[in-house]
Tab-separated table of C-alpha atoms in Angstrom:
chain	number	residue	atom	x	y	z
A	1	MET	CA	-6.900	0.999	7.359
A	2	ILE	CA	-7.846	-1.715	5.824
A	3	ARG	CA	-5.903	-5.143	6.234
A	4	ARG	CA	-4.947	-6.246	3.020
A	5	ALA	CA	-6.889	-8.849	1.231
A	6	GLY	CA	-5.471	-11.553	-1.567
A	7	PRO	CA	-2.846	-11.475	-2.954
A	8	PHE	CA	-5.885	-13.105	-4.813
A	9	ALA	CA	-9.929	-13.659	-4.177
A	10	THR	CA	-12.542	-15.135	-5.195
A	11	THR	CA	-16.231	-13.826	-4.317
A	12	SER	CA	-16.234	-15.966	-1.124
A	13	ASP	CA	-12.870	-16.131	0.064
A	14	SER	CA	-10.220	-12.687	0.032
A	15	PHE	CA	-7.326	-14.570	1.346
A	16	GLN	CA	-6.261	-16.637	-1.738
A	17	ASN	CA	-2.867	-17.187	-2.159
A	18	LEU	CA	-1.263	-17.258	-5.659
A	19	PRO	CA	-2.584	-19.837	-7.750
A	20	THR	CA	-0.417	-22.509	-9.328
A	21	THR	CA	-2.374	-21.621	-13.002
A	22	PRO	CA	-4.096	-18.612	-13.416
A	23	THR	CA	-8.046	-19.021	-12.399
A	24	GLU	CA	-11.076	-17.199	-14.026
A	25	ASN	CA	-12.867	-17.290	-10.686
A	26	ILE	CA	-9.373	-16.275	-8.576
A	27	TYR	CA	-8.907	-12.587	-9.308
A	28	PRO	CA	-5.519	-10.398	-8.252
A	29	VAL	CA	-6.074	-8.022	-5.476
A	30	ASN	CA	-5.019	-4.340	-5.797
A	31	CYS	CA	-4.734	-1.791	-3.683
A	32	ALA	CA	-6.935	1.000	-5.297
A	33	ASP	CA	-4.366	2.876	-7.754
A	34	ASP	CA	-1.245	2.366	-5.813
A	35	VAL	CA	1.274	0.675	-8.737
A	36	ASN	CA	4.370	1.999	-7.011
A	37	ASN	CA	4.678	-1.064	-4.256
A	38	SER	CA	6.824	-3.941	-4.970
A	39	ASN	CA	5.507	-5.432	-1.969
A	40	TRP	CA	1.985	-5.507	-3.789
A	41	PRO	CA	2.247	-5.448	-6.979
A	42	TRP	CA	-0.543	-4.321	-9.350
A	43	ARG	CA	-1.480	-7.202	-10.784
A	44	TYR	CA	-4.114	-8.083	-13.702
A	45	TYR	CA	-5.606	-11.198	-15.544
A	46	ARG	CA	-5.560	-11.023	-19.337
A	47	ARG	CA	-6.840	-13.402	-21.695
A	48	ASP	CA	-6.628	-12.743	-25.503
A	49	ASN	CA	-9.163	-14.223	-27.669
A	50	PHE	CA	-11.327	-15.509	-25.110
A	51	GLY	CA	-10.033	-18.796	-24.852
A	52	GLU	CA	-6.547	-18.605	-25.049
A	53	ALA	CA	-4.568	-19.334	-21.416
A	54	ILE	CA	-4.525	-16.597	-18.918
A	55	THR	CA	-1.382	-14.781	-18.313
A	56	ILE	CA	-0.770	-12.150	-15.587
A	57	GLY	CA	0.401	-9.126	-15.833
A	58	VAL	CA	1.850	-6.170	-13.642
A	59	VAL	CA	1.563	-2.601	-13.984
A	60	GLU	CA	4.811	-1.117	-12.589
A	61	GLY	CA	4.442	2.442	-12.232
A	62	SER	CA	2.520	4.722	-14.592
A	63	GLY	CA	3.636	5.713	-18.659
A	64	SER	CA	3.125	5.657	-21.893
A	65	THR	CA	5.244	2.650	-22.578
A	66	GLY	CA	6.888	-0.872	-20.709
A	67	ALA	CA	4.473	-3.001	-18.231
A	68	SER	CA	1.630	-0.222	-18.235
A	69	SER	CA	0.587	-0.372	-21.787
A	70	LEU	CA	-0.652	-3.315	-23.844
A	71	SER	CA	-1.230	-3.881	-27.649
A	72	PHE	CA	-3.147	-6.692	-29.199
A	73	ALA	CA	-5.440	-7.886	-32.166
A	74	GLU	CA	-8.148	-9.547	-31.070
A	75	GLY	CA	-11.009	-9.718	-28.719
A	76	THR	CA	-9.260	-9.482	-25.593
A	77	GLN	CA	-10.273	-9.731	-21.762
A	78	ILE	CA	-8.776	-7.975	-18.505
A	79	TRP	CA	-9.895	-8.487	-15.252
A	80	PHE	CA	-8.801	-7.443	-11.255
A	81	SER	CA	-10.421	-6.569	-8.238
A	82	TYR	CA	-8.977	-4.098	-5.995
A	83	GLN	CA	-9.454	-2.627	-2.187
A	84	SER	CA	-9.367	0.902	-0.969
A	85	ALA	CA	-10.330	3.189	1.983
A	86	ALA	CA	-12.113	5.623	-0.466
A	87	ALA	CA	-13.745	5.765	-4.019
A	88	TRP	CA	-10.848	6.251	-6.417
A	89	ASP	CA	-9.980	7.459	-10.052
A	90	PHE	CA	-9.552	4.453	-12.261
A	91	ILE	CA	-7.417	6.304	-15.477
A	92	PHE	CA	-6.205	4.770	-18.382
A	93	SER	CA	-6.517	5.473	-22.666
A	94	TYR	CA	-7.044	3.197	-25.373
A	95	SER	CA	-7.574	3.361	-28.964
A	96	ALA	CA	-9.383	0.865	-31.590
A	97	ALA	CA	-8.681	0.343	-35.370
A	98	THR	CA	-10.551	-2.697	-37.417
A	99	THR	CA	-8.368	-3.851	-39.623
A	100	GLY	CA	-10.960	-5.250	-42.201
A	101	ASN	CA	-11.670	-4.689	-46.123
A	102	GLY	CA	-15.371	-4.264	-46.564
A	103	GLN	CA	-16.850	-6.824	-43.933
A	104	SER	CA	-19.262	-5.827	-41.592
A	105	GLU	CA	-17.116	-4.432	-38.371
A	106	ASP	CA	-17.566	-3.521	-35.137
A	107	VAL	CA	-15.284	-2.948	-31.984
A	108	SER	CA	-16.316	-1.825	-28.228
A	109	ILE	CA	-14.456	-1.832	-25.089
A	110	ARG	CA	-16.439	-2.459	-22.055
A	111	ILE	CA	-15.732	-2.079	-17.834
A	112	PHE	CA	-18.082	-3.638	-16.099
A	113	ASN	CA	-18.789	-4.895	-12.555
A	114	PRO	CA	-18.228	-9.054	-13.294
A	115	ILE	CA	-20.311	-9.916	-10.492
A	116	THR	CA	-23.432	-7.268	-10.913
A	117	ASP	CA	-23.139	-6.459	-14.487
A	118	ILE	CA	-23.260	-2.979	-13.613
A	119	ASP	CA	-21.224	-1.163	-16.532
A	120	PHE	CA	-18.520	1.539	-15.408
A	121	PHE	CA	-17.510	2.595	-19.123
A	122	ALA	CA	-18.616	1.541	-22.329
A	123	ASN	CA	-18.076	2.564	-26.138
A	124	SER	CA	-18.169	1.398	-29.688
A	125	ASP	CA	-18.465	1.728	-33.205
A	126	SER	CA	-19.045	-0.159	-36.178
A	127	GLY	CA	-19.196	0.277	-40.012
A	128	TYR	CA	-19.959	-1.862	-43.363
A	129	GLY	CA	-17.041	-1.255	-45.728
A	130	VAL	CA	-15.467	1.511	-43.465
A	131	SER	CA	-13.224	0.730	-40.572
A	132	ALA	CA	-14.548	0.610	-37.337
A	133	SER	CA	-12.496	2.981	-34.403
A	134	ILE	CA	-12.651	4.171	-31.484
A	135	SER	CA	-10.249	6.116	-28.825
A	136	GLY	CA	-9.794	7.994	-25.490
A	137	THR	CA	-7.270	9.336	-23.654
A	138	LEU	CA	-6.855	9.414	-20.165
A	139	GLU	CA	-10.616	8.587	-19.756
A	140	THR	CA	-11.319	8.541	-15.946
A	141	ILE	CA	-14.145	6.263	-14.091
A	142	SER	CA	-14.857	6.552	-10.736
A	143	LEU	CA	-14.707	3.092	-8.752
A	144	PRO	CA	-16.288	3.320	-5.404
A	145	ARG	CA	-14.529	2.318	-2.092
A	146	ALA	CA	-14.425	-1.429	-1.320
A	147	VAL	CA	-13.134	-2.906	2.186
A	148	VAL	CA	-13.188	-6.326	0.531
A	149	PRO	CA	-12.276	-6.710	-2.942
A	150	ALA	CA	-14.399	-5.259	-5.917
A	151	PHE	CA	-14.351	-7.001	-9.230
A	152	VAL	CA	-13.413	-5.319	-12.469
A	153	LYS	CA	-13.587	-6.820	-15.785
A	154	ILE	CA	-12.637	-5.053	-18.982
A	155	SER	CA	-13.158	-6.554	-22.529
A	156	PHE	CA	-12.509	-5.696	-25.590
A	157	THR	CA	-14.027	-6.935	-28.732
A	158	ALA	CA	-13.420	-7.053	-32.673
A	159	GLU	CA	-16.111	-8.417	-34.849
A	160	THR	CA	-14.368	-8.684	-38.024
A	161	ASN	CA	-12.230	-11.221	-39.993
A	162	ALA	CA	-9.501	-9.462	-39.708
A	163	GLY	CA	-9.198	-8.430	-36.300
A	164	ALA	CA	-8.089	-4.554	-34.900
A	165	ASP	CA	-4.902	-2.890	-33.438
A	166	TRP	CA	-6.151	-2.429	-30.063
A	167	ASN	CA	-3.947	-0.168	-27.419
A	168	PHE	CA	-4.685	0.045	-24.086
A	169	ALA	CA	-2.598	1.823	-21.099
A	170	PHE	CA	-3.135	1.955	-17.377
A	171	PHE	CA	-3.313	5.162	-15.609
A	172	ASP	CA	-1.554	6.773	-18.276
A	173	SER	CA	-1.799	7.902	-22.115
A	174	LEU	CA	-0.956	5.463	-24.790
B	1	MET	CA	20.950	26.017	36.789
B	2	ALA	CA	23.162	27.954	38.904
B	3	ASN	CA	24.540	26.457	41.911
B	4	ILE	CA	23.117	27.788	44.995
B	5	GLU	CA	25.191	30.404	46.873
B	6	LYS	CA	26.511	29.782	50.568
B	7	VAL	CA	25.374	32.242	52.809
B	8	THR	CA	28.385	34.082	54.371
B	9	GLN	CA	26.728	36.979	56.002
B	10	GLY	CA	24.084	38.214	58.326
B	11	ALA	CA	22.360	36.141	60.846
B	12	LEU	CA	21.300	33.418	58.322
B	13	ALA	CA	24.945	32.889	58.215
B	14	LYS	CA	24.974	31.797	61.808
B	15	ASN	CA	23.308	28.430	60.858
B	16	LYS	CA	25.755	25.764	59.647
B	17	LYS	CA	22.983	23.353	58.930
B	18	LEU	CA	21.720	25.819	55.938
B	19	ASN	CA	25.156	25.979	54.068
B	20	GLU	CA	25.353	21.906	54.580
B	21	ILE	CA	21.637	21.897	52.861
B	22	ILE	CA	22.512	24.225	50.219
B	23	GLU	CA	25.854	21.920	49.631
B	24	ARG	CA	23.937	18.273	49.279
B	25	LEU	CA	21.262	19.967	46.836
B	26	ASN	CA	23.646	21.737	44.643
B	27	PRO	CA	24.987	18.502	42.848
B	28	LEU	CA	21.371	17.647	42.303
B	29	LEU	CA	21.015	20.835	39.764
B	30	ASN	CA	23.446	19.001	38.012
B	31	ILE	CA	22.244	15.923	37.518
B	32	GLU	CA	23.706	13.873	34.100
B	33	VAL	CA	21.910	10.957	32.451
B	34	ASN	CA	24.148	8.628	30.202
B	35	GLU	CA	23.038	6.035	28.714
B	36	VAL	CA	25.267	2.980	28.684
B	37	GLU	CA	25.703	-0.422	27.284
B	38	GLU	CA	22.679	-2.821	27.223
B	39	ASP	CA	24.358	-5.077	30.019
B	40	ALA	CA	26.066	-2.833	32.218
B	41	PRO	CA	24.486	-2.196	35.604
B	42	LEU	CA	22.479	0.918	36.442
B	43	GLU	CA	24.623	3.264	38.633
B	44	ILE	CA	24.181	6.629	39.779
B	45	GLU	CA	27.288	8.573	40.906
B	46	TYR	CA	27.165	10.895	43.781
B	47	SER	CA	29.749	13.721	43.843
B	48	ASP	CA	30.234	17.453	45.310
B	49	ASN	CA	29.512	19.035	41.978
B	50	ASN	CA	26.786	16.689	40.389
B	51	VAL	CA	25.375	13.204	40.123
B	52	VAL	CA	25.012	11.143	37.270
B	53	LEU	CA	23.179	8.259	36.448
B	54	ARG	CA	24.057	5.663	34.380
B	55	VAL	CA	20.844	4.120	32.480
B	56	PRO	CA	21.644	0.668	30.717
B	57	ALA	CA	20.169	0.923	26.644
B	58	SER	CA	16.681	-1.006	26.605
B	59	GLY	CA	17.820	-3.010	23.408
B	60	GLY	CA	14.714	-2.308	21.965
B	61	GLY	CA	14.453	-6.031	21.286
B	62	VAL	CA	10.780	-8.001	21.367
B	63	PRO	CA	9.629	-8.834	24.124
B	64	GLU	CA	9.690	-12.523	25.532
B	65	GLY	CA	7.061	-14.508	24.013
B	66	TYR	CA	5.764	-12.267	21.506
B	67	VAL	CA	6.859	-12.612	17.846
B	68	GLU	CA	6.877	-9.732	15.341
B	69	ALA	CA	4.512	-10.188	12.420
B	70	LEU	CA	3.748	-7.915	9.365
B	71	ARG	CA	1.027	-6.449	8.208
B	72	ASP	CA	0.283	-4.860	4.134
B	73	TYR	CA	-3.032	-2.432	4.352
B	74	VAL	CA	-4.095	0.483	2.482
B	75	ASP	CA	-4.419	3.614	4.053
B	76	SER	CA	-6.471	6.605	4.296
B	77	ASN	CA	-5.217	7.942	1.009
B	78	ASN	CA	-5.173	4.643	-0.931
B	79	THR	CA	-1.952	3.954	-0.550
B	80	ALA	CA	-0.399	0.612	0.100
B	81	GLN	CA	1.611	0.595	3.652
B	82	GLN	CA	3.612	-2.246	5.399
B	83	GLU	CA	4.202	-2.012	9.587
B	84	TYR	CA	5.130	-4.684	12.071
B	85	TYR	CA	3.076	-5.462	15.254
B	86	LEU	CA	3.720	-8.356	17.998
B	87	VAL	CA	1.748	-10.703	18.737
B	88	LYS	CA	1.909	-13.457	21.307
B	89	ALA	CA	-0.531	-16.774	20.835
B	90	VAL	CA	-2.950	-17.380	23.800
B	91	THR	CA	-1.942	-20.233	26.012
């Protein structure tokens, strides 16, 4: 049994309240992959274009539609932290295709620990004059046990003038 | 449990004390326990047939000096759970 940290946490303080304004280094704390508890919503931060305001998203149950699926066109980052009594599977699906027109194009997804900079997952594609595309359905990565909040960041990039069609789904298929 | 029969024949029947003891024991074989309202008194009713205990309900409230606190935790199945526990300030 692990006492709940959070609801938000930093690397040095596991018991932060909901910040007045979403703050990059104050991560929402989740209970592994339990997305069905209204007392402990599964929250994440999201920031588009690597510069826009941070928004808080909530994953409510699993499913191919609704809050667990995201679509975006530019580079985006998602980050969260979690606690778990045992290692658990973070399952996700994604697809991306650039929409450029002859430019040098590149798409990539990277899931990593932002504190240690260790990768959990990475995939990318590039091309010149052709659309770059990557996809994965029900990809599974094992995240380690974490008594104190452990931190995860997902980085989506699209190096092209016209952006990309990105889709991402938590815990289910697209 | 069935009542103990009085002795009516033989040498033991001549011992009247024995049957008096049997009369006193038989009600104890039919003890009945009833829960009554929290503020009702504890009562014991003894009759020739049985014994009835009337026990006030405990009420189940929070003991004096304690308050309930809610705790969120992750269980061994990585599932979010909640539970109440009682806390009391150290004075």
